[in-house]
Tab-separated table of C-alpha atoms in Angstrom:
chain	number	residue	atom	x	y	z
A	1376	UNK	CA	0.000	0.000	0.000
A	1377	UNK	CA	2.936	2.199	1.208
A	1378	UNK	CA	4.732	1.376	-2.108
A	1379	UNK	CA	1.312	2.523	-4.588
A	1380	UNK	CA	0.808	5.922	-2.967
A	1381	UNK	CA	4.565	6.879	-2.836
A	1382	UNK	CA	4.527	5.459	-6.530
A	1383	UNK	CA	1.266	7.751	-7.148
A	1384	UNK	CA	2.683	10.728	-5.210
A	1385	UNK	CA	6.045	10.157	-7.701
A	1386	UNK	CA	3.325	10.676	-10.446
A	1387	UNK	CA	1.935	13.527	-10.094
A	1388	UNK	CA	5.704	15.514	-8.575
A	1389	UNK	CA	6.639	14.390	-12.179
A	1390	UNK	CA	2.954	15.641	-13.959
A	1391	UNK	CA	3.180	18.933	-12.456
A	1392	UNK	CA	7.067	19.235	-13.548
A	1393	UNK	CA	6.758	18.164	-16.816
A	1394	UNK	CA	4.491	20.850	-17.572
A	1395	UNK	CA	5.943	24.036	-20.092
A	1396	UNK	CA	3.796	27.258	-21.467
A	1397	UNK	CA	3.579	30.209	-23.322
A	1398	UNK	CA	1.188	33.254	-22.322
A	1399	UNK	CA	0.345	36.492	-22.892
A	1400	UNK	CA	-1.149	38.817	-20.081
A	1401	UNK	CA	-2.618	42.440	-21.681
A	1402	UNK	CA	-3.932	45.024	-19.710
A	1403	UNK	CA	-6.112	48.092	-20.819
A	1404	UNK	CA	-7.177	49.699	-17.609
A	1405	UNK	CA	-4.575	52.794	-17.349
A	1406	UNK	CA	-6.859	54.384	-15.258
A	1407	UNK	CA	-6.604	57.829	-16.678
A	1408	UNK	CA	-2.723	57.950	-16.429
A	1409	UNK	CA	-1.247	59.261	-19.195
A	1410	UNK	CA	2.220	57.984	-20.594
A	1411	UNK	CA	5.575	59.988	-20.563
A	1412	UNK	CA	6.363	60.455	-23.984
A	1413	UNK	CA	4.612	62.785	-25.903
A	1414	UNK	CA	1.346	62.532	-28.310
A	1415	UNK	CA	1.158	58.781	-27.445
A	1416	UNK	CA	-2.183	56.572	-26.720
A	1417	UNK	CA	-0.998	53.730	-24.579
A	1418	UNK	CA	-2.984	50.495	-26.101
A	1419	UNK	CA	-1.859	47.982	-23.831
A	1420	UNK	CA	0.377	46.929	-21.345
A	1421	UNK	CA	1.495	43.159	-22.619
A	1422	UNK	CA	3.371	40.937	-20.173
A	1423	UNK	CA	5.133	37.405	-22.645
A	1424	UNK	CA	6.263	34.363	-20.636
A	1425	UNK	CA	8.072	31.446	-22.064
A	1426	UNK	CA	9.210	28.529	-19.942
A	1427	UNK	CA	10.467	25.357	-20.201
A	1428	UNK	CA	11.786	21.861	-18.409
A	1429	UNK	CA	15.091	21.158	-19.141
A	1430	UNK	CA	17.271	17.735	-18.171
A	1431	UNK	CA	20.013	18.485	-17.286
A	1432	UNK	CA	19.641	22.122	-17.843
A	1433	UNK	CA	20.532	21.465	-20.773
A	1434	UNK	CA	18.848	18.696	-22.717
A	1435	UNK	CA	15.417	20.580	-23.337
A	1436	UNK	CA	11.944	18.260	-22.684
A	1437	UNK	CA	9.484	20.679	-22.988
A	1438	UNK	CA	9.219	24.605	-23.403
A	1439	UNK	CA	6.597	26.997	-24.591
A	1440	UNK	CA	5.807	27.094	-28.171
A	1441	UNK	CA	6.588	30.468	-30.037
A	1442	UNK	CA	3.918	30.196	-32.427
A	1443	UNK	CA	1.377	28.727	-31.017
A	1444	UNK	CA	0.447	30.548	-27.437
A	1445	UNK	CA	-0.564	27.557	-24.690
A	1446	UNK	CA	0.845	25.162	-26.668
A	1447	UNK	CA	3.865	22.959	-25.430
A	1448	UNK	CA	7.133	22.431	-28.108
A	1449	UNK	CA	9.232	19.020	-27.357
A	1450	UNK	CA	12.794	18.643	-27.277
A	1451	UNK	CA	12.864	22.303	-28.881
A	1452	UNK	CA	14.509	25.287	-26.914
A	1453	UNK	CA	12.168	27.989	-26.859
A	1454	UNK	CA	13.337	30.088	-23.893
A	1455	UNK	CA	14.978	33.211	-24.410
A	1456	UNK	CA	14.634	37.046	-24.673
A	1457	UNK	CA	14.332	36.883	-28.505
A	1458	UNK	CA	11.688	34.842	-28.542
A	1459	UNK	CA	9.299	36.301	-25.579
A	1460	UNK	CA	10.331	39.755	-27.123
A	1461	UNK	CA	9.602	38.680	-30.669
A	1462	UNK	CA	6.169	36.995	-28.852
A	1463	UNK	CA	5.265	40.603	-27.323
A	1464	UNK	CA	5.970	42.639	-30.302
A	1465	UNK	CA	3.688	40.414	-32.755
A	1466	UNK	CA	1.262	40.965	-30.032
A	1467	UNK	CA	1.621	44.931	-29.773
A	1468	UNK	CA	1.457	45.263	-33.859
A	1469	UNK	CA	-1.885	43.278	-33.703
A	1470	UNK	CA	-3.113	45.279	-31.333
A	1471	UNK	CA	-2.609	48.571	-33.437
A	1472	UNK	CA	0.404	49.752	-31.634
A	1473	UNK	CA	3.126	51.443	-33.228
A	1474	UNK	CA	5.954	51.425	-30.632
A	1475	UNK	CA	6.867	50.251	-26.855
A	1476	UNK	CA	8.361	51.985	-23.350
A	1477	UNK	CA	8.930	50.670	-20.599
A	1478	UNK	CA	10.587	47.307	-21.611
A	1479	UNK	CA	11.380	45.063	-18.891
A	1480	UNK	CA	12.974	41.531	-19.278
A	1481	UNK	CA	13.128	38.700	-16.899
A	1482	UNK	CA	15.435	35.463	-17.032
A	1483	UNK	CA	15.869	32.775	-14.578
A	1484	UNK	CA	16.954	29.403	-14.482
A	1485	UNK	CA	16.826	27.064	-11.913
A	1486	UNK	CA	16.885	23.240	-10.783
A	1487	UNK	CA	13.997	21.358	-9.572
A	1488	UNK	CA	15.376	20.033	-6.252
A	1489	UNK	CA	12.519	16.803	-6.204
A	1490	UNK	CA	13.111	15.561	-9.393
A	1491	UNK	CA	16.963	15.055	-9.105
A	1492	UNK	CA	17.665	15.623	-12.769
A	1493	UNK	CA	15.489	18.153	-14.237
A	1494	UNK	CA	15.527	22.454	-14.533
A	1495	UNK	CA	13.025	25.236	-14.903
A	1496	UNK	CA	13.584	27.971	-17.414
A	1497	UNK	CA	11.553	31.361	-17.728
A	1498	UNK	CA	11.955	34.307	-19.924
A	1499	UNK	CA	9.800	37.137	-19.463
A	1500	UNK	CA	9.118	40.199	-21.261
A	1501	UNK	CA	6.840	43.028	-20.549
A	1502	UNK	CA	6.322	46.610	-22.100
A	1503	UNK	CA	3.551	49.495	-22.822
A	1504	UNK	CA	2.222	49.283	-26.389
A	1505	UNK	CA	1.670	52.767	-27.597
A	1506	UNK	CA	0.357	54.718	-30.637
C-alpha cells in the first residue's frame, strides 16, 4: 500500500514538472494615467512568458511554443529574450500599436530540487504598447 501511494505521489511531482507554457497577459485599464512620452495613446500593457523543463539544464523536454500561445514544443529550446520579445511585439502590432516603453525583461533558471535531474527555465518580457 505504502509502495502505490509513494509510486502515485512520484506521479503527479513528475505531472506537475513536466508541464511548459507560453502566455500572454494584456492590460487596458490605465486608469486615466497618461504615458511619458509625448502625443502617445498607450494600447496595452502586454506581459510574454516562455518557460520550459530542461534535463540536465541542458537537454530541453518541454518549453513553450513560439507560435502557437498555450501550446507545449518538445525537445525544442524555446526560452529566451528573442523569442518572448519577438512573442510581445507580434502581439503589440496586432493590437494597433506602433511602438513600446517601458521594456522590462526577466530570465531565470533554476533546478527542480525533487526531481533530481530536471531544470526550470523562464523568460519574461513586458512593455507598454503605444500609438
Amino acid at each position: 500500500m505504502k509502495k502505490r501511494t509513494l509510486m502515485m505521489f512520484a506521479g503527479i511531482v513528475m505531472a506537475f514538472a513536466l508541464t511548459a507554457c507560453t502566455s500572454i497577459e494584456t492590460s487596458k485599464n490605465f486608469n486615466g494615467l497618461g504615458m511619458t512620452t509625448a502625443r502617445s495613446k498607450p494600447v496595452a500593457h502586454i506581459n510574454a512568458r516562455i518557460s520550459g523543463v530542461f534535463l540536465f539544464d541542458a537537454f530541453p523536454l518541454f518549453c513553450g511554443s513560439v507560435n502557437n500561445i498555450d501550446k507545449v514544443a518538445a525537445f525544442v529550446n524555446t526560452v529566451s529574450m528573442d523569442n518572448a520579445l519577438g512573442l510581445l511585439t507580434r502581439h503589440a502590432r496586432g493590437l494597433g500599436a506602433t511602438k513600446l516603453v517601458n521594456l522590462n525583461s526577466y530570465y531565470q533558471t533554476h533546478w527542480l530540487w525533487y526531481t533530481i535531474l530536471l531544470w526550470e527555465r523562464k523568460s519574461q518580457v513586458s512593455a507598454t504598447a503605444i500609438k
